[in-house]
Every structure is written in structure tokens, then in C-alpha cells.
CSV table of C-alpha atoms in Angstrom, one decimal:
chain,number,residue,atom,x,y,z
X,1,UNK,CA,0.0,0.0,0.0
X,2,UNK,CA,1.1,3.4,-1.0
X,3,UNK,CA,2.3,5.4,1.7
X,4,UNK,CA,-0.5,8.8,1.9
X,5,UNK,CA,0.3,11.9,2.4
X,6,UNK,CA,-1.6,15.1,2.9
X,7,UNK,CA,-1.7,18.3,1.8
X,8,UNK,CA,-3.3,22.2,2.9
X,9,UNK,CA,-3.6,25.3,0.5
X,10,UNK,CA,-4.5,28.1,3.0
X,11,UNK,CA,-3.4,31.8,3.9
X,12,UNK,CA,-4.7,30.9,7.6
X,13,UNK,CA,-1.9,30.6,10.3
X,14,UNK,CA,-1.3,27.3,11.6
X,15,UNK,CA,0.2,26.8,14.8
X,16,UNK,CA,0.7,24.0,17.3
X,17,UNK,CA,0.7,21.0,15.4
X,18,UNK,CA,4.5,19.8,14.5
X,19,UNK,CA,3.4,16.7,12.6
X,20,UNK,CA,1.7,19.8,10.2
X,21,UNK,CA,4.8,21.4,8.1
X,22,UNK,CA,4.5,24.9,6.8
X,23,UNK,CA,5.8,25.8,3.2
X,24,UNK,CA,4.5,29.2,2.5
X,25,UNK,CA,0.5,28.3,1.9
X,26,UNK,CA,1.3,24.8,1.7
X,27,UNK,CA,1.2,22.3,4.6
X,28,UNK,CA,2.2,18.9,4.5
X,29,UNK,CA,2.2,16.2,6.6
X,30,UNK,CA,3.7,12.9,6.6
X,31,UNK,CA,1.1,10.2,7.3
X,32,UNK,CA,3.3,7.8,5.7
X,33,UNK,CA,5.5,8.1,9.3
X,34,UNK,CA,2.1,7.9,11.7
X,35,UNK,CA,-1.0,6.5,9.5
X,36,UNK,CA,-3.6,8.4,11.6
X,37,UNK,CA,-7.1,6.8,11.6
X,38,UNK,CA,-9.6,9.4,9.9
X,39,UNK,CA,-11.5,11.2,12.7
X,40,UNK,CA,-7.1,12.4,14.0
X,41,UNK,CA,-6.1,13.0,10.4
X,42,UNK,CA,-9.4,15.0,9.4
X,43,UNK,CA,-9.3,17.6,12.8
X,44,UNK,CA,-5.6,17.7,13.5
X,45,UNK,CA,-4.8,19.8,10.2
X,46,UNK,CA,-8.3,20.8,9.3
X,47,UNK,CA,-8.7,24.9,8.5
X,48,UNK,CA,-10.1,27.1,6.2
X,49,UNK,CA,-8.0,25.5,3.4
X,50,UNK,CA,-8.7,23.0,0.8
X,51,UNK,CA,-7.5,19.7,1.8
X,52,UNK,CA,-5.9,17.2,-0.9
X,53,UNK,CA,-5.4,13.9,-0.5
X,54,UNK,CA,-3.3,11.5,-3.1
X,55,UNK,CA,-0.8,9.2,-3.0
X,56,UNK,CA,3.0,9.5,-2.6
X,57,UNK,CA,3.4,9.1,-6.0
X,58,UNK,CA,1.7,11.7,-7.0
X,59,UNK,CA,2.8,14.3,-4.7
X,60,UNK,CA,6.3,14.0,-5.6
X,61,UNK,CA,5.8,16.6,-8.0
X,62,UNK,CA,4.8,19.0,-5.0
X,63,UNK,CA,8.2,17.5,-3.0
X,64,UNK,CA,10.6,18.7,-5.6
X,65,UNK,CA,9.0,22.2,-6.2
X,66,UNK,CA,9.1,22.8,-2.7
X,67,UNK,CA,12.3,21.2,-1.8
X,68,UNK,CA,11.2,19.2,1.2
X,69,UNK,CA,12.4,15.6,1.5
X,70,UNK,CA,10.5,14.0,4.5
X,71,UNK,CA,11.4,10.1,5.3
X,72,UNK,CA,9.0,7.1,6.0
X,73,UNK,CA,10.3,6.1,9.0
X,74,UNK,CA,10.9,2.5,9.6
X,75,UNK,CA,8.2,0.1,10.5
X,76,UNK,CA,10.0,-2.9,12.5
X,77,UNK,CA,7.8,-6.0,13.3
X,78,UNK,CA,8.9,-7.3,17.1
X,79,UNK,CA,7.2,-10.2,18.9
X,80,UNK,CA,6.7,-10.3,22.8
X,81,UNK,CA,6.2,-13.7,24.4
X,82,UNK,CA,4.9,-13.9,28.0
X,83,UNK,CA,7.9,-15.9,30.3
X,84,UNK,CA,8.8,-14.8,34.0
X,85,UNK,CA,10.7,-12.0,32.7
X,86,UNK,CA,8.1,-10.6,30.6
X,87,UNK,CA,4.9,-10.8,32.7
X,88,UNK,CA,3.9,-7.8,35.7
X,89,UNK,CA,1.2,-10.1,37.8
X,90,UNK,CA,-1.2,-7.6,39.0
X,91,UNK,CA,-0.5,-4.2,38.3
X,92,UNK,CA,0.1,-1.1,36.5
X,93,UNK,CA,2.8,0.8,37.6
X,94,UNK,CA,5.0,3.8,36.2
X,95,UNK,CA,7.9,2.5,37.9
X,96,UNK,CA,7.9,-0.9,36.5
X,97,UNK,CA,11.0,-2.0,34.1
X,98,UNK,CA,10.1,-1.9,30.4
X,99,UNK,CA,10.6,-5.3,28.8
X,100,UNK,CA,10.6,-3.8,25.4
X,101,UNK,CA,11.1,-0.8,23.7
X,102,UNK,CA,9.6,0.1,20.5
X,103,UNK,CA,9.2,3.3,18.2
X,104,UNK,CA,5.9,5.2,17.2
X,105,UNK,CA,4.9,3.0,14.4
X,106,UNK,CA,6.3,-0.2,15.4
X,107,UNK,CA,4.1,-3.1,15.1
X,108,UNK,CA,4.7,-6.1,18.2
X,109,UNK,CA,2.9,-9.4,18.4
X,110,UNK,CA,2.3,-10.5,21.8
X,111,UNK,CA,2.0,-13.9,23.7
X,112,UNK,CA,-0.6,-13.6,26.5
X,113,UNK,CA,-1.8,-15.8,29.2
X,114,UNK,CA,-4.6,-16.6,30.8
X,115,UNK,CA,-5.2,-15.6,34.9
X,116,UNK,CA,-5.4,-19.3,36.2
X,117,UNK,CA,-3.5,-21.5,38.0
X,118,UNK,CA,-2.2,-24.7,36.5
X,119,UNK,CA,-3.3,-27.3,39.2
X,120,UNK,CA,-7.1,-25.5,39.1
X,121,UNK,CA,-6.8,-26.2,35.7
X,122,UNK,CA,-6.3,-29.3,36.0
X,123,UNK,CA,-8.6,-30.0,38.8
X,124,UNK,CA,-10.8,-28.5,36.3
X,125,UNK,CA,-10.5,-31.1,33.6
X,126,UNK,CA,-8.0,-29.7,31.2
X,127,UNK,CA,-5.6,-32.9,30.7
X,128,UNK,CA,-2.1,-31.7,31.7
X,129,UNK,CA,-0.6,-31.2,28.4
X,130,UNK,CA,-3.1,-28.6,27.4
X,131,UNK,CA,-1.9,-26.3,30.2
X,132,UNK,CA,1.3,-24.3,28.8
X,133,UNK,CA,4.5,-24.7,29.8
X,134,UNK,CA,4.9,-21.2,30.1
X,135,UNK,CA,1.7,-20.5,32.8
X,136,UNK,CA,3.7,-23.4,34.7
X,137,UNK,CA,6.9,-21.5,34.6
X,138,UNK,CA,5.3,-17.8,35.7
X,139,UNK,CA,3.7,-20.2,38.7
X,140,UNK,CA,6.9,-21.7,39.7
X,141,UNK,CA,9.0,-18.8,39.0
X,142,UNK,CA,7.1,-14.8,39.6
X,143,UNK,CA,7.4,-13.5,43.3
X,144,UNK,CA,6.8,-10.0,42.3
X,145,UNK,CA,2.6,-10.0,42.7
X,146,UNK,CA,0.2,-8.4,43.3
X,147,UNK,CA,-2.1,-6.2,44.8
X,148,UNK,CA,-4.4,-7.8,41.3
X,149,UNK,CA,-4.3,-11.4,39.8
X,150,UNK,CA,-4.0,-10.3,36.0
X,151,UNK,CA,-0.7,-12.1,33.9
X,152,UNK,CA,0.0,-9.2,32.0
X,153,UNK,CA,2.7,-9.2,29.5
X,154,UNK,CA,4.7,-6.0,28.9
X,155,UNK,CA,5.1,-3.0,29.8
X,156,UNK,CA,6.4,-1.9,26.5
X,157,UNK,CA,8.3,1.7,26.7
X,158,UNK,CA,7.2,3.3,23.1
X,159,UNK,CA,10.0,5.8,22.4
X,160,UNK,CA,9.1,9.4,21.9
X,161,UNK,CA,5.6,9.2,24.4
X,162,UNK,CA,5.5,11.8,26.7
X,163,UNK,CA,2.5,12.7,29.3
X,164,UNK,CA,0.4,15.0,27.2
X,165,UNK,CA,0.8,12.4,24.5
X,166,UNK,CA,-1.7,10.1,23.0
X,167,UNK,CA,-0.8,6.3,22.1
X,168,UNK,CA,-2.9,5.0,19.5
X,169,UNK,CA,-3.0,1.4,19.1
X,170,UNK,CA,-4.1,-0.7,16.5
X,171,UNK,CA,-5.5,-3.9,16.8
X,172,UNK,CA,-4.6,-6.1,14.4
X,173,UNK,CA,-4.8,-9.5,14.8
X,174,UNK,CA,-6.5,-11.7,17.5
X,175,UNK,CA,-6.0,-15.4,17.3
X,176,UNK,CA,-6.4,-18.2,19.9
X,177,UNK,CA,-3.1,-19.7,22.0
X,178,UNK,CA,-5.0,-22.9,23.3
X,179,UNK,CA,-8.2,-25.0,22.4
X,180,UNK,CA,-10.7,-24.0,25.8
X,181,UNK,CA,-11.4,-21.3,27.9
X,182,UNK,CA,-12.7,-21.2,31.3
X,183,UNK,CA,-15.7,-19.1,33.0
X,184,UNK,CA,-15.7,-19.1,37.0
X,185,UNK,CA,-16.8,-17.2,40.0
X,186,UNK,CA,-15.9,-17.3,43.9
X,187,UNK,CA,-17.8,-16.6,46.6
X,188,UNK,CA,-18.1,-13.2,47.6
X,189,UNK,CA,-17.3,-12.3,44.0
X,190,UNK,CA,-19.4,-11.2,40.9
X,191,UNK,CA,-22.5,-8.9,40.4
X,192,UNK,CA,-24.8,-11.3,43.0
X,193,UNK,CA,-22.5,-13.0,45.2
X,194,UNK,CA,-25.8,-13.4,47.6
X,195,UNK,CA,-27.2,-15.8,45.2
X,196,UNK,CA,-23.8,-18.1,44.7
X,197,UNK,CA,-22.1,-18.3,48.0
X,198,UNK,CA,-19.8,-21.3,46.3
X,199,UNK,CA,-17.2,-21.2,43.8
X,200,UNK,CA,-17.5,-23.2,40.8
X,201,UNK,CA,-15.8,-22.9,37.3
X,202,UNK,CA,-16.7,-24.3,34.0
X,203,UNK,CA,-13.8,-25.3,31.1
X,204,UNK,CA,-15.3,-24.5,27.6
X,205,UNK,CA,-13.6,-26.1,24.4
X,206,UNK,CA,-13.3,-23.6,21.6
X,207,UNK,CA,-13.4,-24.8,18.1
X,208,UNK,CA,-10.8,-22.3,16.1
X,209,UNK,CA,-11.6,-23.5,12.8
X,210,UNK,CA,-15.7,-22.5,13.3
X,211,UNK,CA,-14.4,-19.3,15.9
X,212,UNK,CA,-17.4,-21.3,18.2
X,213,UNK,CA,-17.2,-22.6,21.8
X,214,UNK,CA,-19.1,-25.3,22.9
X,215,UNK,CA,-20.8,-24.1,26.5
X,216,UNK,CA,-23.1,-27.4,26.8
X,217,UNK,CA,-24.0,-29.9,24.2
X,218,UNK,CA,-26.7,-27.6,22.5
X,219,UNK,CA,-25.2,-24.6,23.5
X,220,UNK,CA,-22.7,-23.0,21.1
X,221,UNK,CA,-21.6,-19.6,21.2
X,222,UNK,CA,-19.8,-17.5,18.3
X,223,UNK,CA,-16.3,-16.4,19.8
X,224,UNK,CA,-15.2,-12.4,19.7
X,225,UNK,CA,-11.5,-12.8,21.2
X,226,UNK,CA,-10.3,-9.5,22.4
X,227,UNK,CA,-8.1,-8.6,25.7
X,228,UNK,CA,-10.1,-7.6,28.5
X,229,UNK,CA,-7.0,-5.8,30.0
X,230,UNK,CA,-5.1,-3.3,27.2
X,231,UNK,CA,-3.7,0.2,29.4
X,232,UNK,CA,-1.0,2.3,30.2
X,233,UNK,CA,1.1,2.9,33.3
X,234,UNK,CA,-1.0,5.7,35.6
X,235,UNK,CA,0.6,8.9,36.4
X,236,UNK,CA,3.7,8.2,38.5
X,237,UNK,CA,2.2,9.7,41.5
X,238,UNK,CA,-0.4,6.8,41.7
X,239,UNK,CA,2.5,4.4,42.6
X,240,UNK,CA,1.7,0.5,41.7
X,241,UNK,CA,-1.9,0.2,41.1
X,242,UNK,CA,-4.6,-3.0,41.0
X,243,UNK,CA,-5.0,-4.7,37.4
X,244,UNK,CA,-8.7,-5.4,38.5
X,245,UNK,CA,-10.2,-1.6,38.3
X,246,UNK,CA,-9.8,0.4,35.4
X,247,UNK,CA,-9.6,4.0,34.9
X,248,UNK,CA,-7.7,7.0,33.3
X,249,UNK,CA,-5.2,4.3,32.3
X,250,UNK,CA,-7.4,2.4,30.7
X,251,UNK,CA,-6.8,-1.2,31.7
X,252,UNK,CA,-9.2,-4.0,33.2
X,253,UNK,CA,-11.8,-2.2,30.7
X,254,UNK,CA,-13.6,-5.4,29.7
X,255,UNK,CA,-14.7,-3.6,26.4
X,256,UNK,CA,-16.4,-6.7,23.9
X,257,UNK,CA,-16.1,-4.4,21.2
X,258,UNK,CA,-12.3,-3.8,21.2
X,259,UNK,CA,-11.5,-7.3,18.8
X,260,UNK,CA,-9.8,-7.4,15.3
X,261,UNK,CA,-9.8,-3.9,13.5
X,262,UNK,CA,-10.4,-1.6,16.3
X,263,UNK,CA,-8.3,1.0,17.7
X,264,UNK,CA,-7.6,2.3,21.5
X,265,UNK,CA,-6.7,5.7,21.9
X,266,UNK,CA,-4.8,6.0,25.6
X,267,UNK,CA,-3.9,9.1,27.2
X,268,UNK,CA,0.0,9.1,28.1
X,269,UNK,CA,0.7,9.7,32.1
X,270,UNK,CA,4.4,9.2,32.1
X,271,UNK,CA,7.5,8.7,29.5
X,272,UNK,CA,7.6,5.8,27.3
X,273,UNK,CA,3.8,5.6,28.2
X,274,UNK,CA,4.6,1.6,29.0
X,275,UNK,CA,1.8,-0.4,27.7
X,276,UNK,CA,0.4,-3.8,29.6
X,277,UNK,CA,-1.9,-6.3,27.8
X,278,UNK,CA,-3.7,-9.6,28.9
X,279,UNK,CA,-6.8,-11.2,30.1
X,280,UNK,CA,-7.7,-12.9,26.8
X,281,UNK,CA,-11.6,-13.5,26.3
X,282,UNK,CA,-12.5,-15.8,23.5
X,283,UNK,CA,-15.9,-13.9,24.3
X,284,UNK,CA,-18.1,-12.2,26.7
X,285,UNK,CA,-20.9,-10.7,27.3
X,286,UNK,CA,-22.0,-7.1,27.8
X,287,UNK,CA,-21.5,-6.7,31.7
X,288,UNK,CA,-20.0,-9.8,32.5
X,289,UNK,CA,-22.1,-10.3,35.4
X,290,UNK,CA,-20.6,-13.1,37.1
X,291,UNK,CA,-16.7,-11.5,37.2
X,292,UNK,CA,-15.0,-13.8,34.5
X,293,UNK,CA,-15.7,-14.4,30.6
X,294,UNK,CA,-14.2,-17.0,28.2
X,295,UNK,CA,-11.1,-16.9,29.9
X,296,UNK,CA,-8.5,-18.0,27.2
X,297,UNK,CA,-4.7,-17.2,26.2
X,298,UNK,CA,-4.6,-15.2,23.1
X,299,UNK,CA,-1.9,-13.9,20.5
X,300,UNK,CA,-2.4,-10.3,19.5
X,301,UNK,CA,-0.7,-8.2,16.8
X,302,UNK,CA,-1.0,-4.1,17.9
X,303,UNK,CA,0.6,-1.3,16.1
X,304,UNK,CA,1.4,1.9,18.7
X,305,UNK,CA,1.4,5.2,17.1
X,306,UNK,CA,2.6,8.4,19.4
X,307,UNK,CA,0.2,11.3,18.9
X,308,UNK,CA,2.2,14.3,20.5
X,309,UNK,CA,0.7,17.5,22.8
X,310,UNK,CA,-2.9,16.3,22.1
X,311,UNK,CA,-3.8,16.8,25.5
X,312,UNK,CA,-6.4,13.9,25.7
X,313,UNK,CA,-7.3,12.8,29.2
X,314,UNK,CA,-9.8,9.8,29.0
X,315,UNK,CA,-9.5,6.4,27.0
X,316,UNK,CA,-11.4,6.2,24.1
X,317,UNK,CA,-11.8,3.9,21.4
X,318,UNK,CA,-13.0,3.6,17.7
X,319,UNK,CA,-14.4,0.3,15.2
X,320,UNK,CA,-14.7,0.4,11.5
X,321,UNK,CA,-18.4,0.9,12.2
X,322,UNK,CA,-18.7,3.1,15.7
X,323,UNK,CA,-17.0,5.8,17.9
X,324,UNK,CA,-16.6,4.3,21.2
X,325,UNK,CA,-16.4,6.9,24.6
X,326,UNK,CA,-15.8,5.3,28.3
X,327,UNK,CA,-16.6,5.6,31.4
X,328,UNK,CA,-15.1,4.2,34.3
X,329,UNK,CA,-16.3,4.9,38.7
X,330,UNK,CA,-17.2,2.8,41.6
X,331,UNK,CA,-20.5,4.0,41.0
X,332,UNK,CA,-22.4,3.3,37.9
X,333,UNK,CA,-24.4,6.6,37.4
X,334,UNK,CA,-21.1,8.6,37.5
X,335,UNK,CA,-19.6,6.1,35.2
X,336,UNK,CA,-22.8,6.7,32.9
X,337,UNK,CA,-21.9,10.4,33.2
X,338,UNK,CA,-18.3,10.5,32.4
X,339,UNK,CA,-18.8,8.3,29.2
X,340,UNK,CA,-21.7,10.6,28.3
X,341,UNK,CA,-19.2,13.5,28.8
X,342,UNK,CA,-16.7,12.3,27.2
X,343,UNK,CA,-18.9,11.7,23.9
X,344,UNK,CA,-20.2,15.0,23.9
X,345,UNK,CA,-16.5,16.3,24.0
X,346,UNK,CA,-15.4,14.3,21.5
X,347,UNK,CA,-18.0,15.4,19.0
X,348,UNK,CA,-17.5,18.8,19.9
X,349,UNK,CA,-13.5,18.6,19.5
X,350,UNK,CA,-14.1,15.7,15.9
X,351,UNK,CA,-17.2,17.0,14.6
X,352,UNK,CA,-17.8,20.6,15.5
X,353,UNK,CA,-20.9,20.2,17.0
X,354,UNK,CA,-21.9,22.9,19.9
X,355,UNK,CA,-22.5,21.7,23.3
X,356,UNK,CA,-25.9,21.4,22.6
X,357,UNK,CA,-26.0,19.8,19.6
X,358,UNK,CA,-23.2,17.2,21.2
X,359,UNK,CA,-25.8,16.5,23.9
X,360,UNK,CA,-28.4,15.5,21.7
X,361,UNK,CA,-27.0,13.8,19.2
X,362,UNK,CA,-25.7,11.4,21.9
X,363,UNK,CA,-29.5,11.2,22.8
X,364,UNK,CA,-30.6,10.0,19.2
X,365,UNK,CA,-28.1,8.2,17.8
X,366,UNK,CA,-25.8,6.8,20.4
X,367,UNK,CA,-26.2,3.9,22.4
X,368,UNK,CA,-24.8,3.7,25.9
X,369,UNK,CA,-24.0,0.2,27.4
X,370,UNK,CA,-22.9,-1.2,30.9
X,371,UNK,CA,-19.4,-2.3,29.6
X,372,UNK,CA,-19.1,-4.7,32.9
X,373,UNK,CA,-20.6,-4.2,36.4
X,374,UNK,CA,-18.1,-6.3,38.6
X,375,UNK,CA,-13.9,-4.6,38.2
X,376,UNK,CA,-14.4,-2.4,41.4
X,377,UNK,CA,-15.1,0.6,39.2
X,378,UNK,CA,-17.7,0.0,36.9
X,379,UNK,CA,-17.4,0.4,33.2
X,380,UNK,CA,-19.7,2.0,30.9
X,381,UNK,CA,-19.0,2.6,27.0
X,382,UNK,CA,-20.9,5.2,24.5
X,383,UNK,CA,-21.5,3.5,20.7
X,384,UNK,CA,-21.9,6.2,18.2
X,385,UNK,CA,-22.3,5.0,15.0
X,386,UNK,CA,-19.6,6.4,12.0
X,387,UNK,CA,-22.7,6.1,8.9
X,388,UNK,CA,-24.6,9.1,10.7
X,389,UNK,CA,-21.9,11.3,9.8
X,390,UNK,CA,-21.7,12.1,5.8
């Protein structure tokens, strides 16, 4: 694919955005260095100019008459697997040792691991050669826990991220590590622990070739895989946080809708931004009422691009199809509000809209969804669909 670049014939000023470079009345910027997803490449550079989009090709004509050489940068394909020295178990934290760095634009495929123990496993009914070797190992081996229970491979520094920043990441690629999930709850755990005072857990095959698991004998469920846990370190002053809630970091967000082809946009809180990812789900439902989904190990391939001084201070997230706002609070109506908020901003900032018109066209055309009711701070997540908008 042809590397795109874009291109601004204006008289107007422009200030404030470096990836924007000013040539007399011509700006140019070089998407082919950070491929911005259209609602970022549309506002960051729009003005009162035309705007003209083509291919690299083509513009080379406007290159030479202008003088201006700008590189593609590099695009390096890593892979992170999950082993004792790749894995922080339970946590986000600023202060935590990268275990990979990476530049804006890089893409990395990562090993992940579900958040059980071997012998439960087993006790479970997955036969012993289906658990991996390398859950065994972080088992035998990880003494650094704690105060949550996710396996979370990273953090990965991304070179370049500075607070003020925004990461974008781009999911890929989703595919399945192992042939079965598990769903399971505890006592005192989930959204009505008064109704299921005992633990019990459930192992689910999953069928890879027809994407299906197999809850009972007429019971078959199409799979979604996507990570329930995908966040950066919090601001430094935070200290080591729980994996479990999530919040201006993102993390434990438990979104269904983040699979294949959507893209997480993450507020950076400290340099290198260091990025976590686990807690695999082969599927879910909205809510995920009693505290576990298809819990399954999963392979994920995520491109980061660095955003710089956008100044964006909530998660939010975009599909092919909707525009995706969050909300996260111990308390489900403020939850409710912030993702609300957080909607109305975005249109505002994206789409021009007023305040007012924001506010209602949230009302009409947006859908807002309990995301999951059982992290410690609830989750709630906005769906505005991307055809309204012509």
C-alpha cells in the first residue's frame, strides 16, 4: 500500500501541530511516518483551506518544487512472548521495568496468558498437556505479585511518548493460543454473590476453525476474542496500582467491542507511556455479570502510534463501524456520566458540533452500554455510529 500523504492550500496561520509542516501556503504532513485513523487525520490539520489527499506518488511533483524531502520512518515488526521476565502479575505501575522498547509506528505481536493456576486447571478437567508450559513457569517462578491477579505481559516503553501524548494502538490481529477457555466465579465475588455463596468454574472447548465454543451440548456460542485488559502505566504519582479496576489508564476495561480492527486511543501519564496487555476473552458478554468471561490465552498483533501535545485525558476507542467513549467509577451513574461527557467532548472537539447539539446527538443516535458491572469501578461505553456522519 502506497504510503499517503496530505496536503493544505490556506493563507490561515497554523500553529501547534508539529506533525503539520508549513511551506508558504502549503502544509504537509507525513502520514506515511504515523498513519492516523480518519477522525485524528481529518481535525488535526483541518482549517479554512482545501485539503488534498493522493498518494506519494503523485505528490512527488509537489516535493521537488518545494524542496522538502520527508522520510518514511521504519516500521519494525517485534514479537513479545509472555515468560517470567516478561509478565507484571497484578499491576500497572509507572515505575515498572520496560521489557521492550519500541518506536511510534512499530508493530509487536504479543503472547498472553490466561489468569489461572495450573493445578485448578487441571482439577478443572483440562488434561495436563493442554496447560502451557509457560503458565507453569510464571507459577513456579514470579514473586513479584500483586495487589491484582491479571498475567500481564509488557510494559512496553514506546519511544518518543510523553504525558500530554496520546498512544494509538491498532489492533490487528486476534488469534487463539489454546483449544478452551474457562468461566468461573468465587464466593463473595461477581455482580450477585448473595445468590452463589460457592465457587465453581466451568472449562469451555473452543473450536478455532468455526471461531465457536461449545458451552453445553446444544449450547454453542460464536467467539469475539479481544483482551479484556489493554492500558498504560497511571501517572507516577499513583505508585503500583490494582489490574482489576480500570480508569484513566485504561486497563481492566472489559470492552467486547475492542477485537480485530479496532483502535484504543490511551492518554500518556508518564515517559515511554509503558503499555500492559492480557486477560484474553474468546468472548463475553456485555456486563460480565458473574466476574469472569471465556477466559483464554490469546496472541495479539498491535501497532502503537505516538500522537504528540494532544492533551487527551480519557480512553477512548473507535471500530470500523462506531466511535466508542468510556466511562469508568465505583459508582455506575457517575460512570454513565463521564462516558456521556466524554462523547459529547469528542463530538465537539471531531465534529464541531456545539455543546448542545453534542448533547443531543448522543440522545438520538448513540447507544450507551454497561461495559461490565463487577472490576471495582464499573465500566460503561458510549457506541456512536460512524454512517450518521456524511
Amino acid at each position: 500500500m502506497l504510503a499517503e500523504i496530505s496536503l493544505f492550500v490556506s493563507s490561515v496561520p497554523y500553529k501547534g501541530h508539529p506533525e503539520c509542516i508549513k511551506i508558504k501556503n502549503l502544509r504537509i504532513r507525513n502520514t506515511a511516518q504515523r498513519e492516523l485513523p480518519r477522525p485524528a487525520r481529518m481535525t488535526k490539520c483541518r482549517t479554512s483551506g482545501t485539503l488534498l489527499r493522493m498518494s506519494l506518488r503523485r505528490i512527488i511533483v509537489a516535493f521537488l518544487l518545494s524542496i522538502l524531502s520527508i522520510p518514511a520512518a521504519a516500521q519494525n515488526s517485534l514479537r513479545l512472548p509472555a515468560t517470567p521476565k516478561t509478565v507484571a502479575w497484578g499491576y500497572y505501575d509507572a515505575a515498572a521495568p520496560p521489557v521492550l522498547t519500541i518506536k511510534s509506528g512499530d508493530t509487536v505481536q504479543f503472547d498472553t496468558l490466561l489468569t489461572n493456576s495450573p493445578k485448578r486447571l487441571e482439577s478443572a478437567g483440562v488434561p495436563p498437556a493442554q496447560v502451557e508450559q509457560t503458565l507453569r513457569d510464571i507459577y513456579d517462578q514470579v514473586t513479584n505479585k500483586g495487589p491484582g491477579g491479571h498475567i500481564l505481559t509488557g510494559p512496553v516503553f514506546i519511544e518518543t511518548a510523553e504525558p500530554g501524548d496520546t498512544l494509538e494502538v491498532r489492533i490487528q490481529k486476534i488469534d487463539l493460543a489454546i483449544p478452551y477457555a474457562y468461566n468461573g466465579f468465587g464466593p463473595g465475588r461477581g455482580f450477585l454473590p448473595e445468590d452463589f455463596p460457592a465457587s465453581n468454574i466451568k472449562i469451555i472447548p473452543l473450536d478455532k476453525k468455526k471461531m465457536t465454543a461449545q458451552f453445553a451440548p446444544n449450547i454453542e456460542i460464536p467467539l469475539h476474542p479481544f483482551f479484556g485488559s489493554m492500558g498504560v502505566a497511571p501517572p507516577p504519582s499513583a505508585g503500583r496500582i490494582n489490574s482489576a479496576p480500570p480508569g484513566i489508564h485504561a486497563g481492566n476495561m472489559d470492552n467486547k467491542e475492542l477485537v480485530a480492527g479496532a483502535t484504543l486511543f490511551l492518554p500518556v501519564h508518564t515517559k515511554g507511556a509503558l503499555f500492559f496487555i492480557g486477560d484474553g476473552h474468546a468472548g463475553q458478554g456485555n456486563g460480565e455479570v458473574d466476574i469472569t468471561a471465556m477466559e483464554t490465552s490469546l496472541v495479539g498483533t498491535l501497532q502503537f502510534i505516538v500522537h504528540k501535545g494532544t492533551g487527551q485525558k480519557y480512553p477512548r476507542a473507535e471500530t470500523p463501524t462506531h466511535y466508542i467513549s468510556m466511562g469508568f467509577d465505583e459508582d455506575l451513574t457517575q460512570a454513565t456520566k463521564i462516558a456521556v461527557r466524554e462523547m459529547i467532548s469528542f463530538l465537539m472537539a471531531e465534529k464541531h458540533l456545539s455543546h448542545e447539539d453534542a448533547y443531543m446527538l448522543t440522545s438520538v443516535a448513540g447507544d450507551v452500554d454497561i461495559t461490565q458491572l463487577v472490576d471495582g469501578n464499573k465500566g460503561v461505553h458510549v457506541m456512536l455510529p460512524k454512517n450518521i456522519f456524511k
